[in-house]
Each structure stands twice: as structure tokens, then as C-alpha cells.
Coordinates of C-alpha atoms and ligand atoms in Angstrom, one line a residue:
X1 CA -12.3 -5.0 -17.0
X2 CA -10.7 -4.6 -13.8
X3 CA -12.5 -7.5 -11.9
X4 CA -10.4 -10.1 -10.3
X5 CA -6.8 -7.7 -10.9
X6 CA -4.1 -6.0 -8.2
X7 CA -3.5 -2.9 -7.9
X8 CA 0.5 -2.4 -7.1
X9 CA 1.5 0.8 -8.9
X10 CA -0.3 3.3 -10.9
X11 CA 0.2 2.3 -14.2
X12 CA -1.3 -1.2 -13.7
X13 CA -4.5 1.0 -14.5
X14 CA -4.1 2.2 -18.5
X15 CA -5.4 5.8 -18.4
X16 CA -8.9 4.4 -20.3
X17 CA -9.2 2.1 -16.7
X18 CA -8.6 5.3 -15.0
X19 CA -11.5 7.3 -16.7
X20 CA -13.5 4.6 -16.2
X21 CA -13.3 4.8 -12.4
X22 CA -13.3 8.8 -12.3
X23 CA -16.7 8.7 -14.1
X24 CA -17.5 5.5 -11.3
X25 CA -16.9 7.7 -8.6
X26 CA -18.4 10.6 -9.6
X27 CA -21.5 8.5 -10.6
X28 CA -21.3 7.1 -6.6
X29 CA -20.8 10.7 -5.6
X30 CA -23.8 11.7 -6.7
X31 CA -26.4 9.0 -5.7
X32 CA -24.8 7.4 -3.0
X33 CA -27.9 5.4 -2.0
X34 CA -27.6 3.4 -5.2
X35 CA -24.7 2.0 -4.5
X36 CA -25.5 1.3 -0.8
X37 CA -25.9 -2.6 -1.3
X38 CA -24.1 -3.6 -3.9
X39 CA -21.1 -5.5 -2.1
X40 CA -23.2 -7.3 0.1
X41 CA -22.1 -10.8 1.3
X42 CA -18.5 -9.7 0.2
X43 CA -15.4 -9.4 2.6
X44 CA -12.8 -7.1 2.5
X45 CA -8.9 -7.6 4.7
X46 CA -7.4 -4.6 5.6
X47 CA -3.9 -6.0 6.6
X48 CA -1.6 -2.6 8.2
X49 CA 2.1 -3.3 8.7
X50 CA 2.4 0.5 8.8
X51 CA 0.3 3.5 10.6
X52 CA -2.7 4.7 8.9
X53 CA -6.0 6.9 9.4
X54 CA -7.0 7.7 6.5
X55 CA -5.9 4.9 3.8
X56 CA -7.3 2.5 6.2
X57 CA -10.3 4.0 7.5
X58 CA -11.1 5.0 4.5
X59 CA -11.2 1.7 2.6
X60 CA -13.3 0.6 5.3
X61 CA -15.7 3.4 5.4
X62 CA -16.1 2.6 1.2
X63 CA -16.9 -1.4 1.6
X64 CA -19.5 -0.3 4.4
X65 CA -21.1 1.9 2.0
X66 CA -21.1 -0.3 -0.7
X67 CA -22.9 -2.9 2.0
X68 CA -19.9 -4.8 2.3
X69 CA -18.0 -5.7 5.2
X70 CA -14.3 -5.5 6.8
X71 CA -12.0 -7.5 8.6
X72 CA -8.3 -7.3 9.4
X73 CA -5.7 -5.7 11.6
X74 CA -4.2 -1.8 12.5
X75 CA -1.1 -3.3 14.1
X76 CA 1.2 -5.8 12.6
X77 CA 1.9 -6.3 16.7
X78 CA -1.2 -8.3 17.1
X79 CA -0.6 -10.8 13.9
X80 CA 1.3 -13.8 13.7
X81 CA 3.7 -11.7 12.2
X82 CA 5.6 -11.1 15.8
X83 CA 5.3 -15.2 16.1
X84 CA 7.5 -14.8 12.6
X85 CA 4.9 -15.8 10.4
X86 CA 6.2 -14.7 6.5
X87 CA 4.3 -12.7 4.7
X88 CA 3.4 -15.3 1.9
X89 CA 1.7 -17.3 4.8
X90 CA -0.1 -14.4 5.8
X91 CA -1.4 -13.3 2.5
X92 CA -2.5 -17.0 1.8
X93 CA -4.3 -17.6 5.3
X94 CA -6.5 -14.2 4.6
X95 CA -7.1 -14.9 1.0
X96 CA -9.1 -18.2 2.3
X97 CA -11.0 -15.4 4.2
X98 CA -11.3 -12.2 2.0
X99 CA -12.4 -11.7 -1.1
X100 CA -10.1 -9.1 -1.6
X101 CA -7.1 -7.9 0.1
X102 CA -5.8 -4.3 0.9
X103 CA -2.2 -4.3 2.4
X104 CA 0.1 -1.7 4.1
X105 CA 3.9 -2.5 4.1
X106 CA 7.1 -1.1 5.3
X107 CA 8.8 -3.2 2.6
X108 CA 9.1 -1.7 -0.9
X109 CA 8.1 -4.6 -3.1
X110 CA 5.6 -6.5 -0.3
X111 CA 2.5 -5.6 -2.1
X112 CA 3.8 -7.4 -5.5
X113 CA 5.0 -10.1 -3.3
X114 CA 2.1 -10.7 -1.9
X115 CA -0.3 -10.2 -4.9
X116 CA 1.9 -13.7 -6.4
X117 CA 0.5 -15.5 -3.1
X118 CA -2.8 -14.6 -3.0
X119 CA -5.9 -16.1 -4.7
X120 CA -7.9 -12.9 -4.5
X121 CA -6.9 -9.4 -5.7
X122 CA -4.1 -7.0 -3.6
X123 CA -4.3 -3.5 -3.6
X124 CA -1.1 -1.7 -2.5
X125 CA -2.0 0.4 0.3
X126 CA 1.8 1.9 0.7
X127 CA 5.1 -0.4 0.2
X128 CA 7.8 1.2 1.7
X129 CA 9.1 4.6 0.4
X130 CA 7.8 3.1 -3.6
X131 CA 3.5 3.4 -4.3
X132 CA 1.0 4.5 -3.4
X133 CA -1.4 3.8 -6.2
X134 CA -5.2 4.4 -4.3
X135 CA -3.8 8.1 -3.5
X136 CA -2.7 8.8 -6.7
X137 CA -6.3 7.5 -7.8
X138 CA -7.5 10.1 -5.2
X139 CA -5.6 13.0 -6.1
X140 CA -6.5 13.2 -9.6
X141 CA -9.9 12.3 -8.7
X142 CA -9.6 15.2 -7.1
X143 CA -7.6 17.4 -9.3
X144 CA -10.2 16.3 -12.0
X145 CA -13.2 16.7 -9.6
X146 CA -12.0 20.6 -9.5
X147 CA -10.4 21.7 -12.3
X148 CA -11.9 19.4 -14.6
X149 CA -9.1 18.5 -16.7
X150 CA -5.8 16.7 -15.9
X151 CA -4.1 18.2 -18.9
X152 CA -1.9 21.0 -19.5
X153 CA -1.5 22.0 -15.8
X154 CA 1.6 22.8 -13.8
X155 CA 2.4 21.0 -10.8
X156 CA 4.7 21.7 -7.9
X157 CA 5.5 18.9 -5.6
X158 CA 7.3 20.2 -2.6
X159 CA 8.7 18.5 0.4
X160 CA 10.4 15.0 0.8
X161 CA 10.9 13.7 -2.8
X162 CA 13.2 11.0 -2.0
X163 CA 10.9 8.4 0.6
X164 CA 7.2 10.7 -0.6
X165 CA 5.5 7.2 -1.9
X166 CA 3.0 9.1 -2.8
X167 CA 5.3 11.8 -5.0
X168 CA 6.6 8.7 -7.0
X169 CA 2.6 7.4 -7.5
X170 CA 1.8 10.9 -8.9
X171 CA 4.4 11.7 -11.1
X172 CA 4.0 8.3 -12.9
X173 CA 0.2 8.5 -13.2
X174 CA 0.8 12.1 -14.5
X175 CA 3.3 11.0 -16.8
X176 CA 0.3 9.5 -19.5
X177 CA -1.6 13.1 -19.7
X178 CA -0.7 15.9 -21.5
X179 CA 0.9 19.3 -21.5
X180 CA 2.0 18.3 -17.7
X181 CA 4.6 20.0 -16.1
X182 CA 6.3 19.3 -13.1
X183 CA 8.6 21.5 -10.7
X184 CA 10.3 19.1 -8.1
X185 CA 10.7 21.7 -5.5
X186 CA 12.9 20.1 -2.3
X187 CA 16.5 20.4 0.0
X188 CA 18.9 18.9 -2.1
X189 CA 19.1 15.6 0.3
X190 CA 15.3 14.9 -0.5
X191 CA 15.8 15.3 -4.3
X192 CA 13.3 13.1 -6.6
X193 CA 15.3 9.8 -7.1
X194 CA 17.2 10.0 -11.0
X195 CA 15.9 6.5 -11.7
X196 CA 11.7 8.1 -11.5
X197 CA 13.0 11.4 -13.8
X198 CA 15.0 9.4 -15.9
X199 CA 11.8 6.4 -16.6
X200 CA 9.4 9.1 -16.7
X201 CA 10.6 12.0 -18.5
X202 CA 13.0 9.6 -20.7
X203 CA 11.3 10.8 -23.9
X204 CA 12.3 13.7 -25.2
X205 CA 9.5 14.5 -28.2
X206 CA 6.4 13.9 -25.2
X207 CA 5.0 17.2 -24.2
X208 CA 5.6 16.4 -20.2
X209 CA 8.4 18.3 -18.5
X210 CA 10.2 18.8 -15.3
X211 CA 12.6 21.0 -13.3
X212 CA 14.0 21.1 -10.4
X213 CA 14.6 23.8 -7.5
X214 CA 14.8 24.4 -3.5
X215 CA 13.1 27.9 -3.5
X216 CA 9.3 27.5 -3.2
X217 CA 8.7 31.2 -3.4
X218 CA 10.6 31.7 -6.7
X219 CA 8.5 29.3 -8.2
X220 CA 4.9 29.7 -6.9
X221 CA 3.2 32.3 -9.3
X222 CA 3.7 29.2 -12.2
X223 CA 1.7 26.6 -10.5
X224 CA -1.8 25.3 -10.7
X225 CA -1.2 22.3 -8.5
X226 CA 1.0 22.5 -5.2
X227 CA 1.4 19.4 -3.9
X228 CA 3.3 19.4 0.0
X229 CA 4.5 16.6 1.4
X230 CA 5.7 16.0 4.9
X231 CA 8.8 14.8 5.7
X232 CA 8.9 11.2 5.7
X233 CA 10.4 10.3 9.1
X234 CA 10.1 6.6 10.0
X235 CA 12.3 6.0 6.3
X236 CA 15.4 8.2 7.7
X237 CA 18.4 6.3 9.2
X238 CA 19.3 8.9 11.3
X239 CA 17.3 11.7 13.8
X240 CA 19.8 14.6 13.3
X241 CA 19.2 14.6 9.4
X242 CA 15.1 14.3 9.9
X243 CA 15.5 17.0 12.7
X244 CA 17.5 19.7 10.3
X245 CA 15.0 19.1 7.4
X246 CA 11.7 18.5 8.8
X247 CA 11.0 22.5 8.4
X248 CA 12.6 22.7 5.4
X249 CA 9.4 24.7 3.8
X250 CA 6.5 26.0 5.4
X251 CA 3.2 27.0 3.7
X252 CA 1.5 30.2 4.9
X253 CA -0.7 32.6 4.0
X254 CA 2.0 35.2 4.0
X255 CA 4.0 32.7 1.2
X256 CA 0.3 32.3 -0.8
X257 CA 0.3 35.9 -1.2
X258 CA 2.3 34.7 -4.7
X259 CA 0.2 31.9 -5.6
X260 CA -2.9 31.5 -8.6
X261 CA -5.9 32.8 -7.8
X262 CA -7.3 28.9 -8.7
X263 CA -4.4 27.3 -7.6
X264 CA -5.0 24.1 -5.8
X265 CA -3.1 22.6 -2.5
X266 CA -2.9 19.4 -2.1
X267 CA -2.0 16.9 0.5
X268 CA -2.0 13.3 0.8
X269 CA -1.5 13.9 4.9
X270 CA -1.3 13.3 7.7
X271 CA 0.5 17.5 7.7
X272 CA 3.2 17.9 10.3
X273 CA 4.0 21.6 9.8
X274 CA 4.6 21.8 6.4
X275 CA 1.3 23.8 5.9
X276 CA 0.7 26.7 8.4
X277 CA -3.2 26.0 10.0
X278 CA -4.1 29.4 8.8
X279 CA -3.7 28.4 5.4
X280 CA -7.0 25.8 5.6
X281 CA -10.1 28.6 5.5
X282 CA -8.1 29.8 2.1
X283 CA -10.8 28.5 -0.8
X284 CA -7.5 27.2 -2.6
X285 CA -6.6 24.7 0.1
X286 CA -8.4 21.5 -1.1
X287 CA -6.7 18.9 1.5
X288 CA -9.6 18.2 3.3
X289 CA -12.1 17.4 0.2
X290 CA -9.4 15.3 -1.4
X291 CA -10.2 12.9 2.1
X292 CA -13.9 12.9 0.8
X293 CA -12.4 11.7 -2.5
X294 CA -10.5 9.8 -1.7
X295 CA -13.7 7.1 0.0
X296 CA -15.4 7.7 -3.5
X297 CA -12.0 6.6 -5.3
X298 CA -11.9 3.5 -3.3
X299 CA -15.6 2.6 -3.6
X300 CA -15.4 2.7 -7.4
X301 CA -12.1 0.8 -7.3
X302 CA -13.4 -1.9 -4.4
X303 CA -16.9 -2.0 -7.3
X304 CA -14.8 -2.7 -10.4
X305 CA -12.1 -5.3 -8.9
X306 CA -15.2 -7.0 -7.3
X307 CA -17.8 -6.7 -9.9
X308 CA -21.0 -5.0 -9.3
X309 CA -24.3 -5.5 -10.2
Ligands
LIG1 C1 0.7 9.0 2.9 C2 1.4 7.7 3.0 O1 1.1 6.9 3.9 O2 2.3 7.5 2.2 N1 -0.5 9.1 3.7 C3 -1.6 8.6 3.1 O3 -1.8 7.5 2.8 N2 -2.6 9.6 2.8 C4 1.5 10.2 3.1 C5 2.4 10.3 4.4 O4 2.4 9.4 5.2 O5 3.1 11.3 4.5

């Protein structure tokens, strides 16, 4: 089904491929030791343009538990790259190599670049300010993982909306449920981008909806899902503008005071200060369990785009 294929954006996957790997993961969630050789003799590149701990590490960590192993580079500074190499020569040296490829790009459109020069299968790690589809794959794992149902849930994404790849990721995988609503909450210079709201939300008889607001407070008692963002520094062209919104909203305990009972944060992170530390022994705070799905996402996605068994 999904043997041999790329992953660039979300909705490469149709919402049946995406069930498939929930149900995957879970399955590798709960016996583990199962699963423990069944990528042996396989190679997978982790090619990083771009700083990463968890994406990286955590693709890594999945092919060593599935018995497989790793190869690749952190630091595009250690890569022909800085000789000038292009990327298309790159991506065709390490598919002789790899039988699968995971890349992290600065460039928005890289990943689908370099999934037409390679013989073995891309995933998009991060391209720029666009996807991010293996988080979004991890966040509803997650959101399904707890709440056990996608559907008919309110979700508040807060934060930077404009370079958030992984805001863009979510609100198109989100876009193929149902009863899904969606409150972009942000400072009016990191507004979702029209050309997202106006593709996802462009027909008017689906039961998916959005607004938009800058008050987090107002809106907090409606949501089941909050989902902060940091504020996506490296894309800014200048410091004063990153400087006079990077604290644009703060999560505390104080501000969750408003919130569900079983509302949900999440976080793709790494968290600047956009969620107070006190804020992490509340039982709502779920960052740190989506890491753990996030290695379960990616060993049910590295098992079906390989094969298995
Ligand atoms: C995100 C990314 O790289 O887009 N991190 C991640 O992969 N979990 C979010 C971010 O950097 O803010």
C-alpha cells in the first residue's frame, strides 16, 4: 500500500493510509519486541540541512528498534553541500546507499525535489516554513491515542501561523475528518497564510470551520485541542520583528485556570517560552508523550514504506 512511496505533505497519505498506520503503531506500541527485527539488513539516510533533536533522533531511534540501521548527517556543514554539491546529486549519491531517505531542508519545495531524483522513497522531514507531514502523523497519533477520536473536536493553534510548518501539516490533515473546528489564534503579522484557509476551508457545505483571533484567553474555555507553537525564528528577515513577537502569548497555569477539564496541549517543540514550565505536571499537558508517539508513528511509517514481514 504504502511500500516503495514519499512522503512530502500530509495528504499524500488518504485518511484510509492514515488508519492503517495509527492501528500499526498502536499494534508496535504494545508488543514492541515483535517488531524488534523486522528491518534488519535495511538502511535508513537521515540527511539534516536544518537543526533537529527530535525529528531526527527520533527516526533513528524507530529504524534501531525495528533492527534496522542509520546513516547520514546532523550538519549540512560536513556534506559536500559546502563544496557546492546540488541537492539532486546529493539525493542520487545516498539513494545508491539507503534504502530510504529522510531529509530536512531550509528550502520549501526540496523534499519534492528531491523525491524526483531519488530511486528510493523521501520522507519530508521539514521543507522550509511548508510540511511537516511525520509530525502531523504524530500529533493525531497522539490526539487519537488520547481522546480516541479525531472527529468533532475544537482545536486552537496558537503562536506563529505564518512560518509554523507544522500548523500548515495539521490543518490540512485535519481538513479530511469531521465536525473539526479550528480557531487560528496569533498577532496579526503571524496570521495563517489566505492561500491554506482559502484550499482548506474552500467548501462551504463540509462540516470543518475556522476563525480567527489574537486573544487566547477569550477563546480557551471552547477548545479541546491547544496546539502552541514557538515563534519561528531562523524564517524572519529581520531580529527587531522576532524580538517584539517572540512573547506574544504565554501559557501558564494561571491562563489554564479557563481551559477543559480534558483539554489537551500540544507541542511539536522544541518550546522557547511559549509554555510556562509550571504548566508540564498539569495531567492536560501531553507534549512530552506526543515525543513517545511520535518514534511509534515513524516505526509504522519506516514498516509500511519498507515492507515488513
Ligand atoms: C518543529 C519543526 O521543525 O518544524 N519541530 C519538530 O520537528 N518537532 C517545530 C519547530 O521547530 O518549532
Amino acid at each position: 500500500m504504502l511500500k516503495g512511496r514519499s512522503l512530502i505533505e500530509p495528504l499524500d497519505l488518504s485518511k484510509e493510509e492514515m488508519e492503517v498506520l495509527f492501528d500499526l503503531a498502536f499494534e508496535i506500541e504494545d508488543k514492541p519486541e515483535t517488531w524488534k527485527d523486522s528491518q534488519r539488513g535495511k538502511l535508513l539516510a537521515t540527511l539534516f540541512f536544518e537543526a533537529s533533536t527530535r525529528t531526527r533522533l527520533s527516526f533513528e531511534a524507530a529504524m534501531m528498534r525495528l533492527g534496522g540501521s542509520c546513516l547520514g548527517f546532523a550538519d549540512s556543514g560536513s556534506s559536500s553541500a559546502v563544496k557546492g554539491e546540488s541537492l539532486a546529486d546529493t539525493i542520487r549519491t545516498v539513494a545508491c546507499y539507503a534504502d530510504v531517505i529522510v531529509m530536512r531542508n531550509p528550502k520549501e519545495g526540496s523534499a519534492l525535489l528531491a523525491s524526483r531524483c531519488s530511486g528510493v522513497p523521501v520522507i519530508n522531514a521539514g521543507d522550509g516554513g511548508h510540511h511537516h507531514p511525520t509530525q502531523t502523523l504524530t500529533d493525531l497519533l497522539t490526539i487519537k491515542r488520547l481522546r480516541g477520536d479525531i472527529n468533532n473536536i475544537c482545536v486552537g493553534f496558537c503562536g506563529d501561523l505564518k512560518f509554523g510548518r507544522t500548523v500548515h501539516s495539521l490543518v490540512k490533515a485535519l481538513s479530511g475528518y469531521s465536525g473539526v473546528k479550528m480557531i487560528f489564534i496569533s498577532p496579526k503579522e503571524l496570521k495563517i497564510p489566505s492561500y491554506l484557509t482559502s484550499s482548506v476551508f474552500k467548501n462551504e457545505k463540509s462540516n470543518i470551520s475556522f476563525s480567527e483571533t489574537d486573544n487566547l484567553d477569550d477563546i480557551m474555555g471552547e477548545l479541546d485541542v491547544l496546539y502552541m507553537t514557538r515563534v519561528q525564528k531562523e524564517r524572519f528577515f529581520n531580529e527587531e520583528d522576532y524580538i517584539r513577537l517572540k512573547d506574544s502569548y504565554i501559557l501558564t497555569n494561571d491562563k489554564m485556570k479557563a481551559a477543559k477539564k480534558d483539554m489537551m496541549i500540544l507541542h511539536p517543540l522544541p518550546r522557547v517560552n511559549e509554555i510556562s514550565t509550571e504548566v508540564d505536571d498539569d495531567p492536560r499537558a501531553a507534549y512530552f508523550k506526543q515525543v513517545r508517539y511520535g518514534m511509534f508513528a515513524r516505526m509504522a511509517l519506516l514498516s509500511l514504506v519498507l515492507g515488513y514481514k
